[in-house]
XYZ file of C-alpha atoms in Angstrom:
511
model
C 43.717 129.209 170.099
C 45.224 129.434 166.377
C 48.671 130.963 166.065
C 47.393 132.768 163.154
C 45.041 136.054 162.753
C 43.750 134.655 159.507
C 43.702 131.334 157.826
C 42.308 130.993 154.163
C 42.408 127.280 153.033
C 42.295 125.366 149.964
C 40.198 128.623 148.251
C 39.040 128.114 144.702
C 37.497 130.258 142.403
C 36.352 129.833 138.652
C 35.242 132.245 136.320
C 34.017 131.196 132.771
C 36.982 129.657 130.686
C 39.619 130.215 133.548
C 40.536 128.751 136.877
C 41.631 131.734 138.783
C 42.420 130.101 142.005
C 43.277 126.453 142.929
C 43.198 125.551 146.479
C 45.163 128.422 147.431
C 46.176 129.020 151.298
C 47.065 132.236 153.187
C 47.901 132.517 156.848
C 48.669 135.672 158.349
C 49.837 136.357 161.902
C 48.812 139.183 164.333
C 50.641 141.916 163.987
C 52.615 141.321 161.217
C 53.184 142.520 157.588
C 52.406 139.407 155.197
C 53.412 140.121 151.822
C 51.574 138.791 148.659
C 53.348 138.096 145.689
C 53.000 136.712 142.231
C 52.976 138.015 138.402
C 50.193 139.452 137.000
C 47.458 136.962 136.618
C 48.623 134.803 139.692
C 45.459 135.491 141.367
C 46.787 137.783 144.053
C 43.530 140.319 143.529
C 40.982 137.477 142.980
C 41.877 135.859 146.763
C 41.892 139.192 148.226
C 38.343 139.783 146.778
C 37.488 136.289 148.043
C 38.523 137.711 151.481
C 36.801 140.834 151.433
C 33.718 139.379 150.179
C 33.560 140.849 146.530
C 33.834 137.344 145.243
C 32.228 134.215 146.431
C 34.824 131.565 146.315
C 33.810 128.055 144.678
C 35.543 126.187 147.691
C 37.635 126.563 150.781
C 37.072 127.904 154.224
C 37.970 131.195 155.807
C 39.009 131.287 159.709
C 38.831 134.556 161.482
C 40.879 134.108 165.309
C 40.327 130.462 164.988
C 36.484 130.922 164.110
C 35.356 129.846 160.933
C 33.880 133.211 159.192
C 31.339 133.713 156.921
C 31.800 136.838 154.187
C 29.697 137.116 151.828
C 29.895 140.833 151.154
C 32.563 143.895 151.959
C 30.027 145.304 154.462
C 30.491 141.921 156.322
C 34.154 141.893 155.622
C 34.498 145.341 157.162
C 32.238 144.118 159.848
C 34.435 141.424 160.890
C 37.518 143.693 160.997
C 38.881 143.321 157.424
C 39.462 146.468 155.522
C 41.098 147.038 151.909
C 42.945 149.928 150.320
C 42.579 149.211 146.863
C 45.398 150.356 144.045
C 42.762 151.985 142.019
C 41.390 154.845 144.340
C 38.087 156.356 143.897
C 36.786 158.815 146.309
C 33.539 160.623 146.059
C 35.213 163.508 144.653
C 32.938 166.287 145.213
C 32.272 165.431 148.559
C 34.733 166.484 151.729
C 37.783 164.578 152.728
C 35.887 163.859 156.404
C 32.711 163.017 154.536
C 34.925 160.088 152.251
C 36.626 158.816 155.603
C 32.907 158.195 157.121
C 30.968 157.062 154.150
C 28.193 154.900 155.178
C 28.665 155.398 159.225
C 28.025 159.451 159.674
C 28.264 160.075 163.034
C 24.422 161.432 164.238
C 21.310 160.817 165.758
C 17.864 159.605 163.744
C 19.286 160.737 160.422
C 20.594 163.829 161.310
C 24.347 163.579 160.552
C 26.209 165.569 162.854
C 28.919 167.528 160.896
C 30.411 169.011 163.790
C 31.252 165.453 165.705
C 32.405 164.308 162.208
C 34.900 167.320 161.899
C 36.509 166.580 165.303
C 36.760 162.996 164.847
C 38.537 163.348 161.639
C 40.584 166.091 162.812
C 41.773 163.821 165.912
C 42.195 160.871 163.530
C 44.499 162.720 161.009
C 46.528 164.017 163.941
C 47.148 160.806 165.589
C 48.348 159.562 161.989
C 50.430 162.863 161.461
C 48.574 163.706 158.592
C 48.433 167.229 157.611
C 44.994 167.481 155.909
C 41.987 169.761 156.119
C 38.965 167.543 157.073
C 36.769 169.854 155.144
C 38.949 169.980 151.366
C 37.478 168.413 148.726
C 38.637 164.599 147.994
C 38.882 165.302 144.560
C 41.556 168.230 145.154
C 43.771 165.447 147.048
C 46.979 163.718 145.888
C 47.129 159.977 145.703
C 48.909 159.832 148.939
C 46.361 161.559 150.798
C 43.550 159.644 149.109
C 45.492 156.500 150.326
C 46.226 158.043 153.739
C 42.360 158.772 153.993
C 41.627 155.136 153.153
C 43.669 153.949 155.899
C 42.297 156.586 158.781
C 39.101 155.119 157.637
C 40.342 151.452 158.399
C 42.124 152.602 161.475
C 38.980 154.405 162.622
C 36.968 151.169 161.947
C 39.162 149.227 164.386
C 40.326 146.792 161.451
C 42.183 144.086 162.544
C 43.655 143.156 159.004
C 44.133 145.801 156.349
C 44.879 144.846 152.813
C 47.219 147.121 150.710
C 47.119 146.620 147.136
C 49.987 148.177 145.469
C 50.155 151.053 147.929
C 53.314 152.695 146.964
C 52.772 152.923 143.027
C 51.827 156.669 143.068
C 53.921 158.050 146.062
C 56.936 159.634 146.473
C 59.962 158.257 148.506
C 59.104 160.697 151.273
C 55.185 159.568 151.153
C 56.603 155.919 151.308
C 58.514 156.726 154.372
C 55.475 158.574 156.073
C 53.365 155.221 154.912
C 55.727 152.627 156.480
C 55.717 154.595 159.819
C 52.166 154.357 159.793
C 52.244 150.490 158.948
C 55.132 150.071 161.946
C 52.959 152.067 164.456
C 49.862 149.747 163.822
C 51.552 146.576 163.472
C 53.113 147.178 166.937
C 49.147 147.544 168.117
C 48.547 143.993 166.683
C 47.023 145.024 163.152
C 47.924 142.762 160.326
C 48.442 143.889 156.969
C 48.296 141.864 153.859
C 50.662 143.774 151.528
C 50.810 143.377 148.020
C 53.591 144.780 145.440
C 55.996 144.420 142.861
C 58.498 146.427 144.303
C 60.929 143.914 145.823
C 63.191 146.268 148.214
C 60.382 147.580 149.431
C 58.745 144.128 150.100
C 62.120 143.079 151.972
C 61.881 146.221 153.910
C 58.286 146.228 155.487
C 57.540 142.707 155.362
C 57.816 139.732 158.047
C 56.679 136.987 155.655
C 56.127 136.399 152.202
C 53.696 134.331 150.161
C 54.336 133.466 146.622
C 51.545 132.611 143.949
C 51.699 131.458 140.668
C 49.126 130.998 137.685
C 46.469 130.744 140.560
C 47.999 128.409 142.854
C 50.064 128.311 146.274
C 53.934 128.410 145.847
C 55.179 128.750 149.545
C 55.395 131.026 152.483
C 58.830 132.116 153.897
C 59.725 134.441 156.681
C 61.784 137.451 155.091
C 64.407 136.934 157.978
C 65.271 133.288 159.043
C 66.138 131.780 162.316
C 70.072 132.701 161.809
C 69.458 136.338 160.554
C 69.564 135.770 156.893
C 67.274 137.531 154.643
C 65.481 136.319 151.657
C 67.144 137.557 148.327
C 65.444 139.275 145.661
C 66.871 136.681 142.824
C 65.278 133.598 145.318
C 61.886 135.549 145.129
C 61.649 135.778 141.395
C 62.567 132.236 140.956
C 59.585 131.435 142.561
C 57.373 134.166 141.279
C 58.117 132.968 137.531
C 59.500 129.362 138.125
C 62.446 130.081 136.608
C 65.749 132.068 136.962
C 66.473 135.563 135.736
C 69.999 136.406 135.433
C 69.304 140.210 134.134
C 66.915 142.609 135.177
C 67.083 144.524 132.048
C 67.824 143.143 128.589
C 70.801 143.948 126.569
C 70.664 147.359 124.583
C 72.215 146.896 121.042
C 73.166 149.976 118.637
C 72.772 153.323 119.938
C 70.592 156.430 119.293
C 70.898 158.248 115.476
C 72.070 161.488 115.341
C 68.643 162.778 113.179
C 66.493 164.680 115.396
C 62.856 163.523 115.175
C 61.222 165.763 117.882
C 62.527 169.233 118.875
C 60.924 171.183 121.552
C 61.580 174.552 122.404
C 60.820 176.963 125.492
C 57.326 175.192 125.564
C 55.164 176.640 128.372
C 51.719 175.548 129.596
C 48.574 177.476 129.466
C 48.383 177.144 133.265
C 50.978 179.215 135.302
C 51.185 176.326 137.923
C 52.146 173.796 135.424
C 55.359 173.263 133.311
C 57.295 176.105 131.926
C 60.192 176.742 129.537
C 60.614 173.089 128.489
C 63.212 172.361 125.712
C 64.838 169.368 124.761
C 65.687 167.061 121.784
C 64.413 163.462 120.962
C 66.711 161.821 118.444
C 65.781 158.821 115.955
C 65.748 155.185 117.923
C 66.400 156.907 121.309
C 64.679 156.312 124.603
C 64.642 159.311 126.646
C 63.726 158.780 130.235
C 62.142 161.788 131.964
C 62.672 161.915 135.631
C 60.997 163.728 138.939
C 59.278 163.354 141.822
C 55.328 163.888 142.268
C 54.317 167.340 141.307
C 56.990 167.213 138.482
C 54.529 168.089 135.875
C 55.899 165.306 133.528
C 52.533 163.848 132.810
C 51.330 167.330 132.303
C 53.982 167.975 129.859
C 53.613 164.696 127.840
C 49.672 165.149 127.941
C 50.307 168.869 125.932
C 52.442 167.069 123.486
C 49.513 164.943 122.815
C 47.114 167.422 122.370
C 45.552 166.554 125.723
C 46.602 170.108 127.360
C 46.913 173.541 126.420
C 50.505 175.274 125.279
C 50.718 178.926 125.637
C 54.051 179.584 123.973
C 57.372 177.959 122.535
C 57.926 176.064 119.517
C 57.627 172.284 118.560
C 59.365 170.847 115.388
C 58.204 167.331 114.222
C 60.923 165.967 111.696
C 61.863 169.422 110.937
C 58.539 170.750 110.380
C 56.249 172.858 112.880
C 54.098 170.646 114.954
C 50.920 172.231 117.047
C 49.223 170.151 119.885
C 45.815 170.521 118.183
C 44.387 167.412 119.480
C 45.116 163.553 120.226
C 43.609 162.579 116.869
C 46.208 164.773 115.017
C 48.960 163.811 117.140
C 47.932 160.132 116.274
C 48.124 161.417 112.744
C 51.293 162.658 112.996
C 52.890 159.412 114.442
C 52.520 159.905 118.042
C 51.495 157.570 120.843
C 50.392 158.293 124.364
C 50.258 155.313 126.844
C 48.727 157.107 129.885
C 49.601 157.137 133.726
C 46.363 155.877 134.742
C 45.067 152.932 132.916
C 41.848 152.491 134.535
C 40.847 156.216 134.429
C 42.274 157.147 130.849
C 43.047 153.951 129.438
C 40.784 151.061 129.165
C 37.335 150.934 128.579
C 36.238 148.578 130.948
C 32.918 147.425 129.727
C 34.455 146.495 126.415
C 36.116 143.207 125.301
C 40.227 142.918 125.072
C 39.461 142.674 121.185
C 37.918 146.146 121.036
C 40.447 147.727 123.612
C 43.335 146.699 121.289
C 42.049 147.640 118.236
C 40.366 151.149 119.085
C 43.394 153.516 118.165
C 43.473 152.095 114.806
C 39.888 151.494 113.817
C 40.187 153.294 110.720
C 42.750 151.062 108.942
C 40.155 148.467 109.380
C 37.089 150.259 107.191
C 36.432 150.381 103.985
C 33.234 151.678 102.634
C 32.194 152.341 106.217
C 32.127 148.536 107.225
C 34.900 147.012 109.518
C 36.946 144.137 108.395
C 36.258 142.241 111.753
C 38.766 139.301 110.470
C 41.653 141.493 110.130
C 40.941 143.251 113.589
C 40.955 139.911 115.100
C 44.051 138.807 113.657
C 46.012 141.771 114.523
C 44.635 141.951 118.210
C 45.460 138.203 118.626
C 49.014 138.657 117.437
C 49.724 141.856 119.397
C 48.265 140.237 122.529
C 50.188 136.784 122.109
C 53.362 138.590 121.657
C 52.667 140.963 124.804
C 51.840 137.136 126.373
C 48.255 138.929 127.793
C 46.948 136.009 129.984
C 43.222 135.953 128.735
C 40.798 132.852 127.940
C 39.654 134.657 124.782
C 39.899 138.024 122.732
C 36.014 138.292 123.878
C 36.707 138.779 127.772
C 36.223 141.989 129.025
C 39.315 143.801 129.825
C 37.890 144.869 133.387
C 38.127 140.946 134.356
C 41.878 140.829 133.626
C 44.609 142.139 136.159
C 45.982 145.276 136.108
C 49.441 143.946 134.350
C 47.597 142.154 131.746
C 45.129 145.354 131.267
C 48.652 147.299 131.035
C 49.858 144.832 128.367
C 46.475 145.084 126.418
C 46.931 149.106 126.326
C 50.905 148.620 124.978
C 49.272 146.040 122.206
C 47.041 149.028 121.234
C 49.469 151.607 120.505
C 51.851 148.847 118.563
C 49.194 148.517 116.208
C 49.181 152.379 115.191
C 52.801 151.980 114.114
C 53.416 155.217 115.379
C 57.099 156.839 114.989
C 57.160 158.212 118.920
C 55.935 156.260 121.656
C 55.092 158.147 124.780
C 55.083 155.978 127.851
C 54.015 156.952 131.013
C 54.978 154.611 133.824
C 54.567 152.008 131.146
C 55.164 148.752 133.802
C 53.550 150.452 136.979
C 51.905 147.498 138.900
C 53.644 144.945 136.809
C 55.513 141.972 137.665
C 59.239 141.491 137.176
C 58.708 138.779 134.396
C 56.235 140.895 132.345
C 58.422 144.083 132.762
C 61.229 142.219 131.009
C 58.826 141.299 128.124
C 58.220 144.852 127.857
C 61.305 146.137 127.870
C 61.930 143.576 125.180
C 59.203 145.171 122.838
C 60.630 148.507 123.728
C 63.912 147.675 122.519
C 62.060 145.688 119.353
C 60.438 149.148 118.439
C 63.756 151.224 119.065
C 65.444 148.348 116.431
C 62.819 149.358 113.902
C 63.340 152.978 113.846
C 61.149 154.296 116.394
C 61.814 156.652 119.086
C 60.370 156.321 123.037
C 59.633 158.739 125.590
C 59.551 157.187 128.688
C 58.525 158.604 132.204
C 59.542 156.510 134.926
C 59.697 156.973 138.769
C 61.274 153.687 139.417
C 65.032 154.790 139.394
C 66.398 151.004 138.340
C 63.963 151.342 135.575
C 65.073 154.945 134.453
C 68.544 154.251 134.454
C 68.391 150.666 133.144
C 66.363 151.517 130.085
C 67.038 155.187 129.248
C 69.675 156.403 126.753
C 69.426 159.827 128.141
C 67.702 161.066 131.323
C 65.917 164.442 131.361
C 65.103 165.359 135.197
C 62.093 167.841 135.554
C 61.148 169.532 138.975
C 58.128 171.839 139.936
C 57.390 172.085 135.954
C 60.952 173.193 134.886
C 63.994 170.709 133.256
C 66.705 170.717 135.750
C 69.365 168.846 133.683
C 70.225 165.789 131.539
C 72.471 163.044 132.184
C 74.038 161.003 129.644
C 74.398 157.131 130.026
C 77.648 156.496 132.153
C 76.891 159.529 134.257
C 73.581 157.924 136.068
C 73.512 157.867 139.426
C 70.451 158.013 141.969
C 72.027 160.616 143.814
C 72.744 163.000 140.858
C 69.038 162.178 139.475
C 67.593 163.022 142.825
C 69.665 166.388 143.466
C 68.188 167.258 140.057
C 64.623 166.147 140.944
C 64.779 168.308 144.017
C 66.437 171.419 142.697
C 63.804 173.753 143.107
C 61.967 172.362 145.916
C 60.511 174.883 148.525
C 61.201 177.665 146.166
C 57.917 179.555 145.652
C 59.858 181.775 142.724
C 60.689 178.810 140.796
C 64.803 179.751 141.101
C 67.538 177.351 141.921
C 68.295 176.766 145.951
């Protein structure tokens, strides 16, 4: 009997123009959390899609509990005890939570669904996982955390032996992460194995038993998180294995300071929705990176979307370079020098069926037109320049963007907005799901923009990033600004205190 629950041996996968996997191996023990790490484009997701039956490997073998497995579809993977919770969750939004949990396997008899049994099963399942969710509630009305737990509940009910979690905490608050880890630990004790993909180093070291690192489609190595002497792997060691070089600083040095010139002034701006942001006021200076911190539900994203013309503003005043500004539409915002990198790249960023070229130049399309004819040579040259600057890993600009890794998709979206040469860049979670090497490249691009006289508003849920890149931090809680912190005053404790100032108060007053 093999000591491993899962063995993937010499897995190879080639796409047109690129070898995504080159003789990769992965060995996972029963009742453990096995982290799979690597830079964006390293092949992690491709390897998992081969395991889950989405892709057919060109070579190699997969063994489950010592027996050679044949997996040609997601259905076959699930039948053999493998479940996958994807980074981008796509529930059937207008159906109930319980219908999403039992999709494809509704309880019933002779084609008649037993809704009562489905309700009772879902309720019992949620109670066992300590989830306070109504099985009859619409899936589309649930938070990212609930949708994720819903997928894990589905895997548990299917008696999965191996659960793949792809960036499971990218949209979760600290409290929700704690709950997720509690569930993982309980299932681990029952013998369930997890393959855990994440770029959050501290999180990996906290929850994992072993770590496998991949680089450029190849296997680098596997290490226990804690060795026989009780010593833990270090973040520096993991980063070196991932990027193939030493990285001495997490953030590039900031040269210069923001100007005293105010480029954007927001005074008492309120949303058209009473449940959203209210009385938001701040100033953004030229060459400043203004960070916006807060927890899930702080209405940070809703506010910047309103600033860009995607949501309504009921009252308040906005001055852009001293002139009154109205959020008529995204097109109007763009014409006034604003750019918005949205939080959810798959839902509101990329055009999946279009190539990288079109995704890069689409926001700048009018500048390539003359008498209604597009200058394709200029478009290709500009897209190539920006994508190379951001080190986008792709065989060609004609590659469909949906075939890139999440991190490379994000780089293309940043390249899109850099091409517009906007004066104010609004970056909503700019490095979500991106590896440390790529993060550093994006931080350098941000500082280059600042050096050119641009200004940046950056929303980030990662405390080190928020503190490491911001000149000043504005914190929001439940739609209201709760305070500002200047560089030198930063601490996680201070930010968290401001981020929870209104927590639990229905009237919106400070506790």
